[in-house]
PDB file of C-alpha atoms in Angstrom:
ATOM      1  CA  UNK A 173       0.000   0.000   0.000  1.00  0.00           C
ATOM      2  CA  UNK A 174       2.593   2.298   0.828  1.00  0.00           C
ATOM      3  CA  UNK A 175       4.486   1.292  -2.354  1.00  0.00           C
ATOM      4  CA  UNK A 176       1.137   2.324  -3.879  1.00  0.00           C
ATOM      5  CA  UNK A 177       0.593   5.491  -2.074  1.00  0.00           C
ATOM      6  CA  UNK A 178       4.463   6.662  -3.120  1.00  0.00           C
ATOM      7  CA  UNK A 179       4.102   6.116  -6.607  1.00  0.00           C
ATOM      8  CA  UNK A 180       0.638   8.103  -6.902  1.00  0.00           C
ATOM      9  CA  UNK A 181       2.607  10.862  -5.149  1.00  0.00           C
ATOM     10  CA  UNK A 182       5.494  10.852  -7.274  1.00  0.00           C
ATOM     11  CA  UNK A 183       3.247  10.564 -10.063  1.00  0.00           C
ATOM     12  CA  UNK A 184       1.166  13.658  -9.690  1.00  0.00           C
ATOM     13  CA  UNK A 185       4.508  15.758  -8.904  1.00  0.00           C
ATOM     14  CA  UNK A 186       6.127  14.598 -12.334  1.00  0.00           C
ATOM     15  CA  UNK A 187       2.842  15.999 -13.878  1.00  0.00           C
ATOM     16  CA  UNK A 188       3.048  18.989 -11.904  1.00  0.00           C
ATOM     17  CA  UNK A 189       6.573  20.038 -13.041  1.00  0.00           C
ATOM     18  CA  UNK A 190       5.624  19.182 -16.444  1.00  0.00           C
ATOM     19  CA  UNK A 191       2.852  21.457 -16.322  1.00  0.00           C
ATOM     20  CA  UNK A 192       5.016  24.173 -14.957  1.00  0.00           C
ATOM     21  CA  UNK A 193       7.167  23.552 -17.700  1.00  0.00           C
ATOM     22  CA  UNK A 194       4.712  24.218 -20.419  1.00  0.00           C
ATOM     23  CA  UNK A 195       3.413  27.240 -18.729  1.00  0.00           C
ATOM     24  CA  UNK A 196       6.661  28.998 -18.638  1.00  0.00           C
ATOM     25  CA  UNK A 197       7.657  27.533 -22.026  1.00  0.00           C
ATOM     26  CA  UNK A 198       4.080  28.382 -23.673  1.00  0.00           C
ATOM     27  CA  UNK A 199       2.761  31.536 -23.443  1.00  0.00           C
ATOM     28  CA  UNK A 200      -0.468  30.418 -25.114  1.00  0.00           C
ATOM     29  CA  UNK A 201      -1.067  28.072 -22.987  1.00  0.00           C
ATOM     30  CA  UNK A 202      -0.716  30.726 -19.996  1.00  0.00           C
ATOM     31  CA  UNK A 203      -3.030  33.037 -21.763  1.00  0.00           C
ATOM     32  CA  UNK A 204      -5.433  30.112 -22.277  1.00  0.00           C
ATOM     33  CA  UNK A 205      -5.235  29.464 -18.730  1.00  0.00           C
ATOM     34  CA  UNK A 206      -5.479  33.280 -17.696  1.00  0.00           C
ATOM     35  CA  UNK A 207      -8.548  33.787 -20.004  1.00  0.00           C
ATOM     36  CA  UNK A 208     -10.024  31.198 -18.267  1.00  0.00           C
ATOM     37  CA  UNK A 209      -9.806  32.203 -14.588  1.00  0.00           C
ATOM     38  CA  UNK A 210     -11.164  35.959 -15.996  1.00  0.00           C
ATOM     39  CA  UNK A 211     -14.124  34.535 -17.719  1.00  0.00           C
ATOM     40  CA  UNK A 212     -15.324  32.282 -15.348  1.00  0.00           C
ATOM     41  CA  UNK A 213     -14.600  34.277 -12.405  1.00  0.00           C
ATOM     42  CA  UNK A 214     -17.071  37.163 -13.423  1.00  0.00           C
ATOM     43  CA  UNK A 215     -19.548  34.340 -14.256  1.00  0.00           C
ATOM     44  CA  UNK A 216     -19.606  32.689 -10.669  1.00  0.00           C
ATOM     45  CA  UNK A 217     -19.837  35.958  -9.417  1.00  0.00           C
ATOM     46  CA  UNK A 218     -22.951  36.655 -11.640  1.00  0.00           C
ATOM     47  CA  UNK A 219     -24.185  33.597 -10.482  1.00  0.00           C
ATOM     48  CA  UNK A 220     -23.898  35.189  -7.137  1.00  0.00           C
ATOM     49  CA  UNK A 221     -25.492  38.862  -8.089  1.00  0.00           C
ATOM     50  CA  UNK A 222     -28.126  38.147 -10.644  1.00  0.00           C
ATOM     51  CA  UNK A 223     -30.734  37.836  -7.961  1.00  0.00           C
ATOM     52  CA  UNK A 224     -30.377  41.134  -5.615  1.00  0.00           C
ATOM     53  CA  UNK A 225     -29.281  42.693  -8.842  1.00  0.00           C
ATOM     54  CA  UNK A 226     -32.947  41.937 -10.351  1.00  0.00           C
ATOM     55  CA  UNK A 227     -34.679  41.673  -6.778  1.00  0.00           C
ATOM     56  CA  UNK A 228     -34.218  45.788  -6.729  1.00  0.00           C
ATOM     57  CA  UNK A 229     -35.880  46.429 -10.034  1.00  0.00           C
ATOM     58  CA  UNK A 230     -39.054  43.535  -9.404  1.00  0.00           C
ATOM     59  CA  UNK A 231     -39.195  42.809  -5.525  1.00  0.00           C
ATOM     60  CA  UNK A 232     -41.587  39.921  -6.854  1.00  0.00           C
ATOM     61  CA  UNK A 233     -39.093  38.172  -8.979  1.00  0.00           C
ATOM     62  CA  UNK A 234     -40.118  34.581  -9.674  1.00  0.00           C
ATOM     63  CA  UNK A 235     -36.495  33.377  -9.264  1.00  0.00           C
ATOM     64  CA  UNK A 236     -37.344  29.976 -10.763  1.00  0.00           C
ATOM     65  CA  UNK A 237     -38.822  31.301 -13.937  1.00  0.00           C
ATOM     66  CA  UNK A 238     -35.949  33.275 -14.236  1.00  0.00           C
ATOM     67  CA  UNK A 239     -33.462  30.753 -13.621  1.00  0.00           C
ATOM     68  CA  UNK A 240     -35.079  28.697 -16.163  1.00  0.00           C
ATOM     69  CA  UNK A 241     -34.687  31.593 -19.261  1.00  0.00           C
ATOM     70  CA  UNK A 242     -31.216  31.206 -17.832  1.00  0.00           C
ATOM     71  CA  UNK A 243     -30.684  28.022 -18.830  1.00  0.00           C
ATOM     72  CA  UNK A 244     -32.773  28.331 -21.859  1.00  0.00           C
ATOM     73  CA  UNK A 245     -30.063  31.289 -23.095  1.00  0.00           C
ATOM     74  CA  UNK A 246     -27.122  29.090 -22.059  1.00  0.00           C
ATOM     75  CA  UNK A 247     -28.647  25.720 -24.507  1.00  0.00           C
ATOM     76  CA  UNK A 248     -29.889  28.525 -27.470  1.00  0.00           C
ATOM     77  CA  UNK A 249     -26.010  29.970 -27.314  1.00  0.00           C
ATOM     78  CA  UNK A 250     -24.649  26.192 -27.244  1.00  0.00           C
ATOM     79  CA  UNK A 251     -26.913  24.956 -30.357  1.00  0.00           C
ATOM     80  CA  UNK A 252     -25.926  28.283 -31.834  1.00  0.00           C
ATOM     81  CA  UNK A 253     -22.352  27.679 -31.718  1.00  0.00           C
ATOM     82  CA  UNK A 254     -21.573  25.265 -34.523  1.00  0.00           C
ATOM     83  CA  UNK A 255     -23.862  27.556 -36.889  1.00  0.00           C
ATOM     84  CA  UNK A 256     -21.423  30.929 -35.738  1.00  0.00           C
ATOM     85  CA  UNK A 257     -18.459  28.596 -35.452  1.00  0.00           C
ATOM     86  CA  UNK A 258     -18.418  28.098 -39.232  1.00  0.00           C
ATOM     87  CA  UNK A 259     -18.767  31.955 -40.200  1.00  0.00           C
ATOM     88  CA  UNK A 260     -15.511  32.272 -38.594  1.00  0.00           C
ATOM     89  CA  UNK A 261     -12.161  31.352 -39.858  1.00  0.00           C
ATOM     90  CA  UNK A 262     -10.823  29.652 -36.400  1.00  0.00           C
ATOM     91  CA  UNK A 263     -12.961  28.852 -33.269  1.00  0.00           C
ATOM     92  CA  UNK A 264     -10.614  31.640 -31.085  1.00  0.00           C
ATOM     93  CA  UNK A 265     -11.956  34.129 -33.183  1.00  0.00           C
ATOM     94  CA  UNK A 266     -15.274  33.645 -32.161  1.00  0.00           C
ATOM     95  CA  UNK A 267     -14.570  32.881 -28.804  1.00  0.00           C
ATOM     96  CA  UNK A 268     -12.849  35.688 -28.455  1.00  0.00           C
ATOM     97  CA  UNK A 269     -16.497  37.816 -29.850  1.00  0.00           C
ATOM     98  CA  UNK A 270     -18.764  36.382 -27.275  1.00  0.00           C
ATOM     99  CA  UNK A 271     -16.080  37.049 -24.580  1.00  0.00           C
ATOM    100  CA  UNK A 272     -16.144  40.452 -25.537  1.00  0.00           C
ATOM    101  CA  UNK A 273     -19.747  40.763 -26.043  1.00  0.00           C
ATOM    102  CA  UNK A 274     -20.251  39.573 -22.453  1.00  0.00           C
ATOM    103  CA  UNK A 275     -17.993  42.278 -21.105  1.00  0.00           C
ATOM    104  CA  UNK A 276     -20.322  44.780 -23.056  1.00  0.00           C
ATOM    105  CA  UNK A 277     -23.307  43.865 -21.730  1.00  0.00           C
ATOM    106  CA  UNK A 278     -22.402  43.018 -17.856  1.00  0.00           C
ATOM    107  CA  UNK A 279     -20.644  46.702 -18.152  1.00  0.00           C
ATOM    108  CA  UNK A 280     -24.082  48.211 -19.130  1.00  0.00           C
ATOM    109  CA  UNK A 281     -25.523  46.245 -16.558  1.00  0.00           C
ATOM    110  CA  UNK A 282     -23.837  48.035 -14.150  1.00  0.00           C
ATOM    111  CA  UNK A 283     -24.501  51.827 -14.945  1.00  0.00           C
ATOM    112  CA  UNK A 284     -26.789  52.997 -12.655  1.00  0.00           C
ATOM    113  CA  UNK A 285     -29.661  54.427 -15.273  1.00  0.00           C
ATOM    114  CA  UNK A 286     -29.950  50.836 -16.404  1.00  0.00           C
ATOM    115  CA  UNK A 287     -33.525  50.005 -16.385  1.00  0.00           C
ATOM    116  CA  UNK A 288     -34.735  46.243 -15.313  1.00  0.00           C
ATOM    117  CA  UNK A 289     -35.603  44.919 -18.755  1.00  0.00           C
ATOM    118  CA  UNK A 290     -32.208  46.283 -19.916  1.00  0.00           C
ATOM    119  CA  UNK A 291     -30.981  44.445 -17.280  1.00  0.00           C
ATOM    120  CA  UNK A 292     -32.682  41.337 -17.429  1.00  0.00           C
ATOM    121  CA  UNK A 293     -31.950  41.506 -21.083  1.00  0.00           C
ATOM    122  CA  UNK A 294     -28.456  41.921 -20.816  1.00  0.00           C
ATOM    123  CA  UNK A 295     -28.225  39.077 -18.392  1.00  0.00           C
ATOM    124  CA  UNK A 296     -29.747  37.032 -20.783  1.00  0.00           C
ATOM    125  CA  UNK A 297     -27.481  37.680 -23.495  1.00  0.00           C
ATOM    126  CA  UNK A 298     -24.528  37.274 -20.998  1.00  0.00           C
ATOM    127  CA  UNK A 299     -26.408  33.507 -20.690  1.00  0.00           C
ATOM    128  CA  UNK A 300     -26.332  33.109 -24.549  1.00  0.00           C
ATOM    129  CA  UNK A 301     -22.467  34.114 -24.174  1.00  0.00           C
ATOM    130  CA  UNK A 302     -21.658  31.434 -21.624  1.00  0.00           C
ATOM    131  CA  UNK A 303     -23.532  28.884 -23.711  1.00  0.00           C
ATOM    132  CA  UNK A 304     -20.815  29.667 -26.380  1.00  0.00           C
ATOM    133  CA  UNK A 305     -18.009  29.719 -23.931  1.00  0.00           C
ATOM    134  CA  UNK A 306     -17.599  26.288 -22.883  1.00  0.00           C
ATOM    135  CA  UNK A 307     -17.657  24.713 -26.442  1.00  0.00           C
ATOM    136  CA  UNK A 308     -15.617  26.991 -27.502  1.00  0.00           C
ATOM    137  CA  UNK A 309     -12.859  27.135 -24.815  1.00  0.00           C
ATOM    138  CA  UNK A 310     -13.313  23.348 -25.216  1.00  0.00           C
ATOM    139  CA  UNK A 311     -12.207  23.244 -28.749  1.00  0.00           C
ATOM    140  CA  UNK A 312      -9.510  25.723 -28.051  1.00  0.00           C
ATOM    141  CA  UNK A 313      -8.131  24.101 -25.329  1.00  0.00           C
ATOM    142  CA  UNK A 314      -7.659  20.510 -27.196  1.00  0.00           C
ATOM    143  CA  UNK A 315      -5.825  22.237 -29.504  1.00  0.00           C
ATOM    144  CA  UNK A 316      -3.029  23.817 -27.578  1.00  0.00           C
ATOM    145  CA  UNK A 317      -2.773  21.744 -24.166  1.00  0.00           C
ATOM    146  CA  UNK A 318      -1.274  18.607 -24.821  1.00  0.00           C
ATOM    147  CA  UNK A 319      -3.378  15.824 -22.891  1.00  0.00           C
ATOM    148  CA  UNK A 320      -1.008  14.904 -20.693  1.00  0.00           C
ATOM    149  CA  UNK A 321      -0.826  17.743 -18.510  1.00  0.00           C
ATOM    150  CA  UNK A 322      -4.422  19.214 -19.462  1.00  0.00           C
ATOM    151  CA  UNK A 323      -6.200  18.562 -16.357  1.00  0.00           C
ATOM    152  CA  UNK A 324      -3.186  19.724 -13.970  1.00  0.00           C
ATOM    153  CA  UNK A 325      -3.215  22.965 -15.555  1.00  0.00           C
ATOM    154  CA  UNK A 326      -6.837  23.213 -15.380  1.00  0.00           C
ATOM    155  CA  UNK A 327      -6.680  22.653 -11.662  1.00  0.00           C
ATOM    156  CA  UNK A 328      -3.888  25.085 -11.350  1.00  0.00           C
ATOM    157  CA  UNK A 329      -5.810  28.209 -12.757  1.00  0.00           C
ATOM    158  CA  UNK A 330      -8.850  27.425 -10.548  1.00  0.00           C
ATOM    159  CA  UNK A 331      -6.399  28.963  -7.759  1.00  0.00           C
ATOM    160  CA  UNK A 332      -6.644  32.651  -9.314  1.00  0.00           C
ATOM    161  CA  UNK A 333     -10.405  32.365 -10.129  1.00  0.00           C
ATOM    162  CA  UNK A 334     -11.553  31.125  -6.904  1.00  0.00           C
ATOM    163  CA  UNK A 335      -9.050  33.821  -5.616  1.00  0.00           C
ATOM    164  CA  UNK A 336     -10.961  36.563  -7.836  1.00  0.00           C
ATOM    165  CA  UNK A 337     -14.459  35.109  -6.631  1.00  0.00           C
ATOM    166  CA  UNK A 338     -14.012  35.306  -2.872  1.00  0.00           C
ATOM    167  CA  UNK A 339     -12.274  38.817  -3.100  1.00  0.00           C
ATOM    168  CA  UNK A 340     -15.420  39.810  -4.409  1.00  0.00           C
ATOM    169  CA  UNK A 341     -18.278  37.941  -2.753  1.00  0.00           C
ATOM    170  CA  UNK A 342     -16.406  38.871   0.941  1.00  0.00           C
ATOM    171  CA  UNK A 343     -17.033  42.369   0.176  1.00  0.00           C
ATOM    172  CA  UNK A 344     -20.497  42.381  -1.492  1.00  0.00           C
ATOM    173  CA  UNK A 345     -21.913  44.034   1.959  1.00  0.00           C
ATOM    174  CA  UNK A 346     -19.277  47.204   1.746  1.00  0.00           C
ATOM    175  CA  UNK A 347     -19.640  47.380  -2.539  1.00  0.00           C
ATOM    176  CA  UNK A 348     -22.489  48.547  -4.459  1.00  0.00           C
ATOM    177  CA  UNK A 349     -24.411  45.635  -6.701  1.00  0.00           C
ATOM    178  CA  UNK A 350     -23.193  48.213  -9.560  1.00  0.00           C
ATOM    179  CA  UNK A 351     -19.594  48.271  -8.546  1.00  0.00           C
ATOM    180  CA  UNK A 352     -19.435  44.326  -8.585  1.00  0.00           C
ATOM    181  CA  UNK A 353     -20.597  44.155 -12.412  1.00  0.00           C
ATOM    182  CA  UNK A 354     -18.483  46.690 -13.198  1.00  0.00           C
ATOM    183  CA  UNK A 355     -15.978  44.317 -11.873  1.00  0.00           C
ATOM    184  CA  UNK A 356     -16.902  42.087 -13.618  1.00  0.00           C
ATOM    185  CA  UNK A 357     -17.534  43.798 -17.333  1.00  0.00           C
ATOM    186  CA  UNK A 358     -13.531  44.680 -16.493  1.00  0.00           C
ATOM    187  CA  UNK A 359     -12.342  41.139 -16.025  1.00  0.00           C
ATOM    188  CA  UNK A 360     -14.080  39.836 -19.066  1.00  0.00           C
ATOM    189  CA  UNK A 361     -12.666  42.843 -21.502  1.00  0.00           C
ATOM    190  CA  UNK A 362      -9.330  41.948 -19.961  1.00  0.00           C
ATOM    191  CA  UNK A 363     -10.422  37.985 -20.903  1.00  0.00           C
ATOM    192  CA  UNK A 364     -11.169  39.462 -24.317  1.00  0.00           C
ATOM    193  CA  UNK A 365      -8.074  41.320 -25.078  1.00  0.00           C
ATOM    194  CA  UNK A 366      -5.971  37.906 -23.570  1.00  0.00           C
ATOM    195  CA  UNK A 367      -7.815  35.788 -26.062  1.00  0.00           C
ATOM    196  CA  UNK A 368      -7.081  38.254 -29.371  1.00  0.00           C
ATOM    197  CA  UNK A 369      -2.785  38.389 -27.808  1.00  0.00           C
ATOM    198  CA  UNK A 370      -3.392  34.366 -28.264  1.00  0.00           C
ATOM    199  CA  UNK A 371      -4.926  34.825 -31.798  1.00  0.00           C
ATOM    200  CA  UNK A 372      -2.215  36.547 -32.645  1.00  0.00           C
ATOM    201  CA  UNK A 373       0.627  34.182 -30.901  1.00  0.00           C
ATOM    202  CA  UNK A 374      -1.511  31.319 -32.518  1.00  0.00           C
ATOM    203  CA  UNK A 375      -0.977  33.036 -35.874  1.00  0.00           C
ATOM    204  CA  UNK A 376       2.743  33.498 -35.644  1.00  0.00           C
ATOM    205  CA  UNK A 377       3.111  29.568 -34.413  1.00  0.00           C
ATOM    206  CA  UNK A 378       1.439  28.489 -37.660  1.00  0.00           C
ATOM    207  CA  UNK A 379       3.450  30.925 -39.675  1.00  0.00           C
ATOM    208  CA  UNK A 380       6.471  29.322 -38.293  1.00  0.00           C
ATOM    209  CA  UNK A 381       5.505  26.235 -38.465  1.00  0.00           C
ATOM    210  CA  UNK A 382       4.735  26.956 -42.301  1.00  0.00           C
ATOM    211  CA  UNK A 383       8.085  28.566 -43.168  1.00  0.00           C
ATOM    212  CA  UNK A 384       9.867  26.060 -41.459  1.00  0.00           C
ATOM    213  CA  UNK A 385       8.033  23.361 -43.478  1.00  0.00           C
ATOM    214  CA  UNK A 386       8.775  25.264 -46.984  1.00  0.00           C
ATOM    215  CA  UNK A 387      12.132  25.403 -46.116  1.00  0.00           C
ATOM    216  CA  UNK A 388      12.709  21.829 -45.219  1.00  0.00           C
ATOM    217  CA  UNK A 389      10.692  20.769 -49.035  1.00  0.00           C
ATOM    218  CA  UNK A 390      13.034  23.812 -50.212  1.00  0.00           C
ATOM    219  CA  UNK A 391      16.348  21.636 -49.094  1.00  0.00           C
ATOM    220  CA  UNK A 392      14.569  18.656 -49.624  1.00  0.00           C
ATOM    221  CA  UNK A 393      14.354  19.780 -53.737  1.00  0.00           C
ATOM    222  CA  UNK A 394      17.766  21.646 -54.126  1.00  0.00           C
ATOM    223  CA  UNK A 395      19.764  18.543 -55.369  1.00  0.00           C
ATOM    224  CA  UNK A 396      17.133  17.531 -58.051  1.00  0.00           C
ATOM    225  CA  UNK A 397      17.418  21.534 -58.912  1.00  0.00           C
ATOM    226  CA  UNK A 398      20.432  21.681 -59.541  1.00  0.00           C
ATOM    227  CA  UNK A 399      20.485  18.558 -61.776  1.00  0.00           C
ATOM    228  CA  UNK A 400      17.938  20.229 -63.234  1.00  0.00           C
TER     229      UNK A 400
END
């Protein structure tokens, strides 16, 4: 058993110092990981806020009804995303839309002329956002972290955005409801403008990896060339 026990252990440190490794030798795998401690931070703290958010505009909320359009924008923006998906030329691209499109509305959720149906329609589109989130950071994700160490450094960024939702949530009594999305339309610009750096770094790996492969046909060829 202890034999056991020693080799789990020394297991799951190996795959920790690999997944250091790639972080520091990776920077889109960072981003990746960085995007994805912004975005789902602000959402858990929506998650949080929705209701005294709403509850000030219709004391009378019916909280399951509403809950239930909820989850009726997350499926429409899920069974949407293979439909947007091909429009674009690469999943990031889009990804990187509804990330910013979810910043827009949570930020004009939180000026203080907001109505309630521009509210509760702006949290509904935030809903449609999320549903496109998680297939699309899915997609992105198996692309650029290598299996091995994927769920290590998924488990590693959960540290910041746990971090970033109990910041928040210990000091709902002392900060306005407004305040909070504001916080939150910040972190998922920030998420936004991290994804579009990765586009970019994606776009400069591929162009490497293309010039580097015209090259190697270029040598490949130069004998029969000169023949020729």
């Amino acid at each position: 058993k202890g034999d056991i026990e020693g080799g789990v252990a020394g297991s799951e440190r190996s795959k920790l110092v690999m997944a250091l490794q790639v972080l520091a030798s990776d920077k889109k795998v960072l981003l990746l990981g960085c995007i994805q401690s912004l975005f789902e931070g602000a959402m858990y703290i929506f998650v949080f806020m929705w209701t005294p958010k709403l509850n000030r505009f219709y004391p009378d909320l019916p909280h399951g009804q509403v809950f239930g359009c909820f989850m009726a924008c997350l499926m429409i923006g899920s069974a949407s995303f293979p439909f947007l998906n091909s429009l674009r030329d690469k999943t990031a691209a889009l990804l990187r839309d509804a990330i910013l499109c979810g910043a827009v509305v949570l930020g004009i959720a939180s000026l203080g002329f907001a109505t309630g149906p521009v509210t509760a329609g702006c949290f509904f589109v935030f809903e449609v956002v999320c549903g496109l989130y998680f297939p699309g950071i899915g997609i992105v994700k198996s692309q650029y972290v290598s299996e091995e160490v994927r769920a290590t450094i998924y488990n590693l960024f959960r540290i910041p955005l746990n971090l970033i939702v109990c910041i928040v949530l210990a000091n709902i009594g002392s900060i306005p409801d407004d305040i909070i999305f504001g916080v939150c339309g910040i972190l998922l610009a920030s998420a936004a403008i991290l994804q579009h750096g990765f586009i970019i770094l994606a776009n400069m790996h591929e162009e490497s990896l293309l010039s580097g492969a015209a090259n190697h046909v270029g040598s490949e060829l130069s004998p029969y060339n000169d023949i020729l």
